[in-house]
CSV table of C-alpha atoms in Angstrom, one decimal:
chain,number,residue,atom,x,y,z
A,277,UNK,CA,112.1,-122.9,80.0
A,278,UNK,CA,110.1,-121.2,77.3
A,279,UNK,CA,106.4,-122.4,76.9
A,280,UNK,CA,104.0,-121.8,74.2
A,281,UNK,CA,100.4,-122.7,73.9
A,282,UNK,CA,99.9,-125.5,71.3
A,283,UNK,CA,97.4,-124.0,68.4
A,284,UNK,CA,96.8,-124.4,64.6
A,285,UNK,CA,98.2,-122.6,61.8
A,286,UNK,CA,99.8,-122.8,58.4
A,287,UNK,CA,103.1,-124.3,57.6
A,288,UNK,CA,104.8,-121.8,55.3
A,289,UNK,CA,107.8,-122.8,53.0
A,290,UNK,CA,110.0,-120.0,52.2
A,291,UNK,CA,112.6,-119.8,49.5
A,292,UNK,CA,115.2,-116.9,50.1
A,293,UNK,CA,117.5,-115.5,47.4
A,294,UNK,CA,119.4,-112.3,46.8
A,295,UNK,CA,119.0,-110.3,43.6
A,296,UNK,CA,118.6,-106.9,42.0
A,297,UNK,CA,115.5,-104.6,41.2
A,298,UNK,CA,115.7,-103.5,37.6
A,299,UNK,CA,113.4,-102.0,35.1
A,300,UNK,CA,111.4,-104.3,33.0
A,301,UNK,CA,112.5,-102.3,29.8
A,302,UNK,CA,115.8,-100.9,29.1
A,303,UNK,CA,117.4,-99.5,25.8
A,304,UNK,CA,121.2,-99.7,25.3
A,305,UNK,CA,122.5,-96.6,23.6
A,306,UNK,CA,125.7,-97.4,21.7
A,307,UNK,CA,128.0,-95.7,19.0
A,308,UNK,CA,128.3,-96.7,15.3
A,309,UNK,CA,131.8,-95.0,14.9
A,310,UNK,CA,134.8,-94.9,16.9
A,311,UNK,CA,136.3,-92.0,18.4
A,312,UNK,CA,137.2,-89.7,21.4
A,313,UNK,CA,134.2,-88.8,23.8
A,314,UNK,CA,134.4,-84.9,23.6
A,315,UNK,CA,131.1,-83.9,25.5
A,316,UNK,CA,128.6,-85.7,27.7
A,317,UNK,CA,125.1,-84.3,28.3
A,318,UNK,CA,123.5,-87.1,30.2
A,319,UNK,CA,124.3,-88.6,33.4
A,320,UNK,CA,122.9,-91.2,35.8
A,321,UNK,CA,119.2,-90.3,36.6
A,322,UNK,CA,119.0,-87.9,33.9
A,323,UNK,CA,115.4,-87.6,32.2
A,324,UNK,CA,116.0,-87.6,28.6
A,325,UNK,CA,113.6,-87.2,25.6
A,326,UNK,CA,113.8,-89.0,22.2
A,327,UNK,CA,116.4,-87.3,20.1
A,328,UNK,CA,117.9,-85.4,23.1
A,329,UNK,CA,122.0,-85.2,22.8
A,330,UNK,CA,123.4,-87.6,25.4
A,331,UNK,CA,127.2,-87.5,24.1
A,332,UNK,CA,129.5,-86.2,21.3
A,333,UNK,CA,132.5,-87.8,19.7
A,334,UNK,CA,135.4,-85.6,18.5
A,335,UNK,CA,134.0,-84.9,14.9
A,336,UNK,CA,137.2,-83.8,13.3
A,337,UNK,CA,138.3,-86.8,11.6
A,338,UNK,CA,134.9,-87.5,10.2
A,339,UNK,CA,134.7,-83.9,9.0
A,340,UNK,CA,137.9,-84.1,7.2
A,341,UNK,CA,136.6,-87.1,5.2
A,342,UNK,CA,133.5,-85.1,4.4
A,343,UNK,CA,135.7,-82.4,3.0
A,344,UNK,CA,137.8,-84.7,1.0
A,345,UNK,CA,134.8,-86.5,-0.6
A,346,UNK,CA,133.3,-83.0,-1.5
A,347,UNK,CA,136.5,-82.0,-3.1
A,348,UNK,CA,136.5,-85.2,-5.1
A,349,UNK,CA,133.0,-84.6,-6.1
A,350,UNK,CA,133.8,-81.3,-7.4
A,351,UNK,CA,136.7,-82.7,-9.3
A,352,UNK,CA,134.5,-85.3,-10.9
A,353,UNK,CA,131.9,-82.6,-11.9
A,354,UNK,CA,134.6,-80.5,-13.4
A,355,UNK,CA,135.9,-83.4,-15.3
A,356,UNK,CA,132.6,-83.9,-16.9
A,357,UNK,CA,132.3,-80.3,-18.0
A,358,UNK,CA,135.8,-80.7,-19.6
A,359,UNK,CA,134.9,-84.2,-21.3
A,360,UNK,CA,131.6,-82.5,-22.6
A,361,UNK,CA,133.6,-79.8,-24.3
A,362,UNK,CA,135.6,-82.4,-25.8
A,363,UNK,CA,132.9,-84.5,-27.1
A,364,UNK,CA,131.5,-81.4,-28.8
A,365,UNK,CA,134.7,-80.9,-30.5
A,366,UNK,CA,135.2,-84.6,-31.6
A,367,UNK,CA,131.6,-84.4,-32.9
A,368,UNK,CA,132.3,-81.5,-35.0
A,369,UNK,CA,135.5,-83.1,-36.3
A,370,UNK,CA,133.9,-86.4,-37.0
A,371,UNK,CA,131.1,-84.7,-39.1
A,372,UNK,CA,133.5,-82.5,-40.8
A,373,UNK,CA,135.8,-85.4,-41.9
A,374,UNK,CA,132.8,-87.5,-42.9
A,375,UNK,CA,131.8,-84.7,-45.4
A,376,UNK,CA,135.3,-84.2,-46.7
A,377,UNK,CA,135.4,-88.0,-47.2
A,378,UNK,CA,132.5,-87.9,-49.5
A,379,UNK,CA,134.3,-85.4,-51.6
A,380,UNK,CA,137.4,-87.3,-51.7
A,381,UNK,CA,139.3,-84.7,-49.9
A,382,UNK,CA,140.6,-86.7,-46.6
A,383,UNK,CA,141.4,-90.5,-46.3
A,384,UNK,CA,139.3,-93.1,-45.2
A,385,UNK,CA,141.7,-93.6,-42.1
A,386,UNK,CA,141.2,-90.1,-41.1
A,387,UNK,CA,137.5,-90.3,-41.1
A,388,UNK,CA,137.6,-93.6,-39.2
A,389,UNK,CA,140.0,-91.8,-36.7
A,390,UNK,CA,137.9,-88.8,-36.1
A,391,UNK,CA,134.9,-91.4,-35.8
A,392,UNK,CA,137.0,-93.3,-33.1
A,393,UNK,CA,137.6,-90.3,-31.1
A,394,UNK,CA,134.0,-89.3,-31.2
A,395,UNK,CA,133.0,-92.7,-29.9
A,396,UNK,CA,135.6,-92.7,-27.1
A,397,UNK,CA,134.3,-89.1,-26.0
A,398,UNK,CA,130.9,-90.4,-25.7
A,399,UNK,CA,132.1,-93.3,-23.6
A,400,UNK,CA,134.1,-90.8,-21.5
A,401,UNK,CA,130.9,-89.1,-20.6
A,402,UNK,CA,129.2,-92.1,-19.4
A,403,UNK,CA,132.4,-93.0,-17.2
A,404,UNK,CA,132.3,-89.3,-15.8
A,405,UNK,CA,128.5,-89.6,-14.9
A,406,UNK,CA,129.2,-93.1,-13.1
A,407,UNK,CA,132.1,-91.6,-11.2
A,408,UNK,CA,129.9,-88.5,-10.1
A,409,UNK,CA,127.5,-91.0,-8.5
A,410,UNK,CA,130.3,-92.8,-6.9
A,411,UNK,CA,131.6,-89.6,-5.3
A,412,UNK,CA,128.0,-88.6,-4.2
A,413,UNK,CA,127.5,-92.1,-2.3
A,414,UNK,CA,131.0,-91.7,-0.7
A,415,UNK,CA,130.2,-88.3,0.3
A,416,UNK,CA,126.7,-89.4,1.9
A,417,UNK,CA,128.4,-92.1,3.7
A,418,UNK,CA,130.9,-89.5,5.0
A,419,UNK,CA,128.0,-87.4,6.1
A,420,UNK,CA,126.2,-90.2,7.8
A,421,UNK,CA,129.3,-91.1,9.7
A,422,UNK,CA,129.7,-87.5,10.7
A,423,UNK,CA,126.1,-87.4,12.0
A,424,UNK,CA,126.8,-90.5,14.2
A,425,UNK,CA,129.2,-88.6,16.1
A,426,UNK,CA,126.3,-86.9,17.8
A,427,UNK,CA,124.9,-89.8,20.3
A,428,UNK,CA,121.2,-89.1,21.0
A,429,UNK,CA,118.8,-91.0,23.2
A,430,UNK,CA,116.5,-93.1,20.8
A,431,UNK,CA,113.7,-93.0,23.5
A,432,UNK,CA,112.2,-91.1,26.3
A,433,UNK,CA,113.2,-92.2,29.6
A,434,UNK,CA,115.8,-92.2,32.6
A,435,UNK,CA,119.5,-92.8,32.4
A,436,UNK,CA,120.3,-95.8,34.8
A,437,UNK,CA,123.8,-96.3,33.7
A,438,UNK,CA,126.7,-94.3,32.1
A,439,UNK,CA,129.6,-96.2,31.1
A,440,UNK,CA,131.9,-93.5,29.5
A,441,UNK,CA,133.7,-90.3,30.6
A,442,UNK,CA,135.0,-87.3,28.7
A,443,UNK,CA,138.4,-88.2,26.9
A,444,UNK,CA,137.7,-91.8,26.8
A,445,UNK,CA,138.1,-93.6,23.4
A,446,UNK,CA,135.4,-95.8,22.4
A,447,UNK,CA,136.0,-98.3,19.4
A,448,UNK,CA,133.2,-99.7,17.4
A,449,UNK,CA,135.2,-102.0,15.2
A,450,UNK,CA,133.8,-105.5,16.3
A,451,UNK,CA,130.7,-104.9,18.4
A,452,UNK,CA,128.7,-101.7,19.4
A,453,UNK,CA,130.0,-100.4,22.8
A,454,UNK,CA,127.2,-99.5,25.4
A,455,UNK,CA,127.6,-95.9,26.5
A,456,UNK,CA,124.4,-95.3,28.3
A,457,UNK,CA,121.5,-97.7,29.7
A,458,UNK,CA,118.2,-95.9,29.5
A,459,UNK,CA,114.9,-97.3,31.2
A,460,UNK,CA,111.8,-96.3,29.4
A,461,UNK,CA,109.5,-96.7,32.4
A,462,UNK,CA,110.7,-96.7,36.3
A,463,UNK,CA,107.1,-97.5,37.3
A,464,UNK,CA,107.5,-101.0,35.7
A,465,UNK,CA,110.2,-103.0,37.7
A,466,UNK,CA,111.0,-106.6,38.0
A,467,UNK,CA,113.5,-108.7,40.7
A,468,UNK,CA,116.2,-110.5,38.8
A,469,UNK,CA,117.5,-113.2,41.1
A,470,UNK,CA,119.1,-116.8,40.9
A,471,UNK,CA,117.3,-119.6,42.8
A,472,UNK,CA,119.4,-122.7,43.8
A,473,UNK,CA,118.6,-125.9,42.0
A,474,UNK,CA,117.5,-127.4,45.5
A,475,UNK,CA,114.9,-124.8,46.0
A,476,UNK,CA,113.5,-124.1,42.5
A,477,UNK,CA,111.5,-127.2,42.5
A,478,UNK,CA,109.2,-125.6,45.4
A,479,UNK,CA,108.6,-122.5,43.3
A,480,UNK,CA,105.6,-122.3,41.1
A,481,UNK,CA,103.7,-119.7,39.2
A,482,UNK,CA,101.4,-117.6,41.5
A,483,UNK,CA,103.3,-118.1,44.7
A,484,UNK,CA,103.5,-114.9,46.9
A,485,UNK,CA,106.7,-112.9,46.6
A,486,UNK,CA,108.0,-110.6,49.3
A,487,UNK,CA,111.2,-108.5,48.9
A,488,UNK,CA,113.1,-105.6,50.7
A,489,UNK,CA,115.5,-103.3,49.3
A,490,UNK,CA,118.4,-101.7,51.1
A,491,UNK,CA,116.7,-98.1,50.8
A,492,UNK,CA,113.9,-99.4,53.0
A,493,UNK,CA,115.2,-102.2,55.0
A,494,UNK,CA,112.3,-102.3,57.5
A,495,UNK,CA,109.6,-102.2,54.4
A,496,UNK,CA,108.5,-105.4,52.8
A,497,UNK,CA,107.2,-105.2,49.1
A,498,UNK,CA,105.0,-107.6,47.4
């Protein structure tokens, strides 16, 4: 028999659950463009600064698109130079025929034809200017996509998860894949856990919470 002296004390109800200790604030670092991971500069537990390069996608497909758009922009600008020279010629031809028409040397049809050519040359200049703006916008888009091949940290913090390896292909077609998970402040943590429905009714705001972690099994944290 084991005996014990009767005494007075508090009756404590305990709700036990298992969970994980996570940072309060985390930032998901993804990629806007698809490609093959060419380089990784950040790993688990790496201290990173805002703007620091963490990974790099193969830039060659996007650099090729930039080169194509630059060539198309140069072609559009050359076309503008050509059409401006044609505009100058059609203007002179129209003015000459208009003067000759007053003297009765050329026909009305010839003067009207030169006027039509001059009007079309003016319209072509406007078309060329619009084409140049379109090519400039396409080049800017290509440069932006090329810049997205450099994946940088958006905040200061610590890398707590790395989900990619060198040579892996990431696809950003439907949703942005998460490459890294960065905690902004590891001094602010929270315990994420699930409480059963039969126990949750006994938990209220302000109750004392004690937890242990595997790294320190004999130490209780409040």
